[in-house]
Short mmCIF file of C-alpha atoms in Angstrom, two decimals:
data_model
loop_
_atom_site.label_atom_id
_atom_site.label_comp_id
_atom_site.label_asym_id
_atom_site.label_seq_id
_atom_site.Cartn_x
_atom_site.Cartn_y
_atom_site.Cartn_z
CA UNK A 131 83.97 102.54 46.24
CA UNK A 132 86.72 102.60 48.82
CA UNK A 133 86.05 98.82 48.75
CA UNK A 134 86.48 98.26 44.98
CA UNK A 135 89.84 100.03 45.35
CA UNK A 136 91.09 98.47 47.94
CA UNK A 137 90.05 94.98 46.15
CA UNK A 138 91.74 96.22 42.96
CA UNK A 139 95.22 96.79 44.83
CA UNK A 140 95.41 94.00 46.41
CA UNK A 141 94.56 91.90 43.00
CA UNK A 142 97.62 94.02 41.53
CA UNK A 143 99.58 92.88 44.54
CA UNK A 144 98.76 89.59 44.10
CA UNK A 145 99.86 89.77 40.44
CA UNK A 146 103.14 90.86 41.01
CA UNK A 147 103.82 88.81 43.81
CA UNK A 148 102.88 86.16 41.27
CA UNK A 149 105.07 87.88 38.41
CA UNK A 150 107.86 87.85 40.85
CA UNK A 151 107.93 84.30 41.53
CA UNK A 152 107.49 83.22 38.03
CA UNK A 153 110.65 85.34 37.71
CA UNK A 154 112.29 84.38 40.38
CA UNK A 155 111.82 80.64 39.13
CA UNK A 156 112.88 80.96 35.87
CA UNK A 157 116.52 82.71 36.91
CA UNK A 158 116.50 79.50 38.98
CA UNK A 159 115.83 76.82 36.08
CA UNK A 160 118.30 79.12 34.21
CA UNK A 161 120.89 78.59 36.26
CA UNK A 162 120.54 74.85 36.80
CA UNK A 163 120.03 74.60 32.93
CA UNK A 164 123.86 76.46 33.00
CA UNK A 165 125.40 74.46 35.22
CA UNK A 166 124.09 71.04 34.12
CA UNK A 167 125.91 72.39 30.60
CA UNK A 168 128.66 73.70 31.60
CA UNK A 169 128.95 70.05 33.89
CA UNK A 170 131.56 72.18 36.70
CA UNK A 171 134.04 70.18 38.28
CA UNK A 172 134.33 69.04 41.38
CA UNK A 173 136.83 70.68 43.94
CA UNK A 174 139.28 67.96 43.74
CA UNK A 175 139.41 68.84 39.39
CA UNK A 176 139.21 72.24 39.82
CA UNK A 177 142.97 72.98 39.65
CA UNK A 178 143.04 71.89 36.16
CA UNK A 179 141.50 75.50 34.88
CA UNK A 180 144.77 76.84 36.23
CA UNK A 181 148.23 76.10 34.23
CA UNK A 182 149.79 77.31 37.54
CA UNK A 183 147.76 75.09 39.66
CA UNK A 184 147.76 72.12 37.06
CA UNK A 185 151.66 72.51 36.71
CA UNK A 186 152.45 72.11 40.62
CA UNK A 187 149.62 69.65 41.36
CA UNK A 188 151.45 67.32 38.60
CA UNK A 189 155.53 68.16 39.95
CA UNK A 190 153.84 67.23 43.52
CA UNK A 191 152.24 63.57 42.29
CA UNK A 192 155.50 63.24 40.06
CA UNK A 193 157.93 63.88 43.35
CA UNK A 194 155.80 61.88 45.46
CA UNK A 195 155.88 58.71 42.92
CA UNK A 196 159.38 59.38 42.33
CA UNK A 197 160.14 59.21 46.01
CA UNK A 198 158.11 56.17 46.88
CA UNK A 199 159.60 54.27 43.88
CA UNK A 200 163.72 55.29 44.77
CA UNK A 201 163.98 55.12 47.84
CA UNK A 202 164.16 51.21 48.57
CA UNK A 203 166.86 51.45 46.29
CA UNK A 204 168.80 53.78 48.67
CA UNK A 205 168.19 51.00 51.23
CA UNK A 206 169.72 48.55 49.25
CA UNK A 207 172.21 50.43 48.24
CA UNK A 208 173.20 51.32 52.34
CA UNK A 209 172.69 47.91 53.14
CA UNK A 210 175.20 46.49 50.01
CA UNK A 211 172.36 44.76 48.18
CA UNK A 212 171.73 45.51 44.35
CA UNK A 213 175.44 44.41 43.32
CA UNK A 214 175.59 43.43 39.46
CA UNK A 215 179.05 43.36 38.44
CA UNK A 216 181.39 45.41 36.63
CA UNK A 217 181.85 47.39 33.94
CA UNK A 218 184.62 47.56 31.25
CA UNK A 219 186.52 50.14 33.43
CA UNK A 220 186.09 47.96 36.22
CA UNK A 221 183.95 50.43 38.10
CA UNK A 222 181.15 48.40 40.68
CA UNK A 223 177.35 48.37 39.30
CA UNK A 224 174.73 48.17 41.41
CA UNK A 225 171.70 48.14 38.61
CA UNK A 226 169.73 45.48 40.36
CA UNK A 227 168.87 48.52 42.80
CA UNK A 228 167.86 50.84 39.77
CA UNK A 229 164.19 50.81 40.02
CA UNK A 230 163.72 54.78 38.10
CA UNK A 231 165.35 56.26 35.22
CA UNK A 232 164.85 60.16 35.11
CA UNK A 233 165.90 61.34 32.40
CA UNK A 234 163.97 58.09 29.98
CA UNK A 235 161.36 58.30 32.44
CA UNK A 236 160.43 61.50 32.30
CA UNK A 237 160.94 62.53 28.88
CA UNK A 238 160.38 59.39 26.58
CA UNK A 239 160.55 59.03 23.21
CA UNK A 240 157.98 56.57 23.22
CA UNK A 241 155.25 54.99 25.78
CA UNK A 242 157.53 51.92 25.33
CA UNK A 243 160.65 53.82 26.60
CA UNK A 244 158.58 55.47 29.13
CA UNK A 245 157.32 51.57 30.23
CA UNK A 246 160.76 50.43 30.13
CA UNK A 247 162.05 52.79 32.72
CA UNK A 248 159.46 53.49 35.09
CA UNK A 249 159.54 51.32 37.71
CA UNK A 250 162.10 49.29 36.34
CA UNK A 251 161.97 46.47 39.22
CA UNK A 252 158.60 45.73 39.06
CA UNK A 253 158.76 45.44 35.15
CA UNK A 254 161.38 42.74 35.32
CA UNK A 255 159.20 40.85 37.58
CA UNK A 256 155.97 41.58 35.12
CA UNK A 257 158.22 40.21 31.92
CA UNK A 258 159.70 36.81 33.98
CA UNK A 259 155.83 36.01 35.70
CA UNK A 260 153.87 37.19 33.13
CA UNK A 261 154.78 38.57 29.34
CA UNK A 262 157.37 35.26 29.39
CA UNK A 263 154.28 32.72 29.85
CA UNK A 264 151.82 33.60 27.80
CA UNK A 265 151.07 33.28 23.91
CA UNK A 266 152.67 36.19 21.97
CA UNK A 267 149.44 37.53 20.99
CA UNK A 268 148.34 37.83 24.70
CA UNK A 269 151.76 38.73 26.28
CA UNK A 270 151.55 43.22 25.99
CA UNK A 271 147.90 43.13 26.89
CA UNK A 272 148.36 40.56 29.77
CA UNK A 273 150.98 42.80 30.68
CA UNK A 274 148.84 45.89 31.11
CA UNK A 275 145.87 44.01 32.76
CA UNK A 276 148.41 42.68 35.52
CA UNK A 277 149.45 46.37 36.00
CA UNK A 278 146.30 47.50 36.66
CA UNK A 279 144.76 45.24 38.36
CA UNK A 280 147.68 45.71 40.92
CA UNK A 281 147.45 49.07 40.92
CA UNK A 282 143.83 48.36 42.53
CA UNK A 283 140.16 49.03 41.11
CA UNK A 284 139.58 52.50 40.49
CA UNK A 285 137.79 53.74 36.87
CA UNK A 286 140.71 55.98 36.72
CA UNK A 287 143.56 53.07 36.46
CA UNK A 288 141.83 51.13 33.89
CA UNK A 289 141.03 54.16 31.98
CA UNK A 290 144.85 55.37 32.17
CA UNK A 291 146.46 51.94 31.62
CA UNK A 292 144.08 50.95 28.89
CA UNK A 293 144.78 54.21 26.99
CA UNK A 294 148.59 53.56 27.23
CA UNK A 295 147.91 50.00 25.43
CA UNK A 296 146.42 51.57 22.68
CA UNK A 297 149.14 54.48 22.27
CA UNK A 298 151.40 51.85 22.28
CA UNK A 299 150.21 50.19 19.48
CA UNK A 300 149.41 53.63 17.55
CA UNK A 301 153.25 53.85 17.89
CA UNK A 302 153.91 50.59 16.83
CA UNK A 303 152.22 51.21 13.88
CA UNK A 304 153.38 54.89 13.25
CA UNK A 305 156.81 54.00 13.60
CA UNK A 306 156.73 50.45 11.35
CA UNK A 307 154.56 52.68 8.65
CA UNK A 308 155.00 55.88 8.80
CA UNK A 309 158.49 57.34 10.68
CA UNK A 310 160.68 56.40 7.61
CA UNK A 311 158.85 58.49 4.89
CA UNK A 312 158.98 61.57 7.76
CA UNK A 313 162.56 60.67 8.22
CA UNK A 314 163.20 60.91 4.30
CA UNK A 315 161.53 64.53 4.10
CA UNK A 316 164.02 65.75 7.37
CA UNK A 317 167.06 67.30 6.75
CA UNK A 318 169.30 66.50 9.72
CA UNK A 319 168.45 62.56 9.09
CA UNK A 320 171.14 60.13 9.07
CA UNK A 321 170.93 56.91 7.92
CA UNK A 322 173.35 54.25 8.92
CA UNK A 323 173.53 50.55 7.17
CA UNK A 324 172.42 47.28 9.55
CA UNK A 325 173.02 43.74 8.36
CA UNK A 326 170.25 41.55 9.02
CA UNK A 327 171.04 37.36 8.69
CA UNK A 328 167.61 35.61 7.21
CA UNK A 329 168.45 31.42 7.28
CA UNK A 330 166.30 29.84 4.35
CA UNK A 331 167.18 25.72 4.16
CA UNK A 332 170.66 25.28 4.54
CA UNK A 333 171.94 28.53 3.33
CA UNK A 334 172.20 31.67 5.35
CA UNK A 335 171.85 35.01 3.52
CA UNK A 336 172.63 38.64 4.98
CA UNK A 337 171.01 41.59 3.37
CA UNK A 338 171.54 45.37 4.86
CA UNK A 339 168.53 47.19 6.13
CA UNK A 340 168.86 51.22 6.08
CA UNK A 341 167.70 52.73 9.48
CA UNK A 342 167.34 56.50 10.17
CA UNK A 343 168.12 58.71 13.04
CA UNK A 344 167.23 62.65 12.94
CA UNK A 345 167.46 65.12 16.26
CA UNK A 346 164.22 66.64 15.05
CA UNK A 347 162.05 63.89 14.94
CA UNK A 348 163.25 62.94 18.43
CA UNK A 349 162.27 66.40 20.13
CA UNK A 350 159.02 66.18 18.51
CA UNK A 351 158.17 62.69 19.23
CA UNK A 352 159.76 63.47 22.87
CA UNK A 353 157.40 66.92 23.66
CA UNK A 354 154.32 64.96 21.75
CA UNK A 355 154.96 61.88 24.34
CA UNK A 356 155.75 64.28 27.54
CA UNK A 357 151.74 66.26 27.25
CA UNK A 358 150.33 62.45 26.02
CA UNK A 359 151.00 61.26 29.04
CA UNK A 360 151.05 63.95 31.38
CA UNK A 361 147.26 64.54 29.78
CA UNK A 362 146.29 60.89 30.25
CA UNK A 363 147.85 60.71 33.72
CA UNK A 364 144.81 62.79 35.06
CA UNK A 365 142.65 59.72 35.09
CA UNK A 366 145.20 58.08 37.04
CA UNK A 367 145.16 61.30 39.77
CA UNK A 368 141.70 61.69 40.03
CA UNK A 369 140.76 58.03 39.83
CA UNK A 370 137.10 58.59 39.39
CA UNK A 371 135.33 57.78 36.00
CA UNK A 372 133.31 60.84 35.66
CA UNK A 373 135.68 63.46 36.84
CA UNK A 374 138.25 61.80 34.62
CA UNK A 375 136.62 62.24 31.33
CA UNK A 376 135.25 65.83 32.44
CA UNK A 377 139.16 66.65 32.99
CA UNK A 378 139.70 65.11 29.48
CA UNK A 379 137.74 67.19 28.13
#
């Protein structure tokens, strides 16, 4: 009898110690099940669940761009270099020193204002070797490949610099299409009168083409353009394919 008994406990034992395992594995596949879902980030994209975080890692890449891109022209400016003239009050220019725009640059209108005064330098040399010499069809997307391709091989430039093209042309098309009937339901717009000449044969005609300006639509198109590409720019930070499209997300 004592034998049977003793048999009997140690089946139970052996059952729970079985039941316990069975448990224990199950938490485990639950947990890997979670976490292949969920798809975490990796340390260098977790600061983007923080708006604190996320605000200071993106004033510390924007300083340290900024920085990198002025300061050869404060050496040509202390070494005399960058002279372009003068001005109607006579005043000295030194613009072929201006490489970065702040105020443009920072809070565009438009990816093609933001384009034309970022880096400003090394977009003059972009539109003289490259948009100049190739077929208008090619020259903006010739453009962009040059860009990136200097900017070096990482996922995260192509995926940046290839989602610029494409806002670009959005707001090519939004403006040509669809600004002026927005414009014509704004109150504060103002439209002023611009003569265009069209030459047909030998005789030249003008006819007057109405274009509209309105302080609302630029603040909106301004604060749309400022989180469009601040939001994009992550791919450019993290560089990696994957951990680009999770921060997308």
């Amino acid at each position: 009898k004592k034998k049977k008994k003793e048999k009997k406990k140690k089946k139970k034992k052996k059952k729970k110690k079985k039941k316990e395992k069975k448990e224990k594995e199950k938490k485990e596949k639950k947990k890997k099940e979670k976490k292949k879902k969920k798809k975490c980030l990796p340390e260098s994209v977790s600061f983007h669940r923080s708006r604190k975080d996320s605000f200071w890692n993106h004033f510390g890449q924007t300083i340290a761009v900024v920085v990198v891109v002025v300061n050869p022209g404060f050496g040509c400016l202390l070494g005399g270099l960058g002279f372009s003239g003068f001005n109607d009050r006579l005043v000295p220019q030194y613009k072929l020193a201006e490489s970065f725009r702040f105020r443009k640059a920072e809070f565009p209108g438009s990816i093609k204002e933001l384009a034309d005064n970022w880096n400003v330098q090394t977009l003059q040399w972009l539109r003289l070797s490259v948009f100049e010499r190739l077929p208008r069809k090619f020259r903006v997307l010739g453009v962009f490949v040059v860009s990136t391709v200097w900017h070096g091989f990482y996922p995260g430039y192509y995926l940046f610099f290839f989602s610029m093209l494409w806002y670009l042309w959005v707001g090519r098309v939004f403006r040509r299409q669809v600004r002026p009937w927005i414009l014509s339901h704004l109150p504060d717009t103002k439209w002023t009168a611009s003569k265009v000449s069209s030459c047909c044969c030998s005789s030249a005609s003008s006819a007057s083409v109405f274009e509209g300006s309105s302080e609302i639509y630029d603040v909106i198109s301004r604060v749309v353009t400022y989180f469009l590409v601040n939001y994009t720019a992550l791919a450019f930070v993290l560089l990696g394919f994957d951990e680009s499209l999770i921060a997308w997300r």
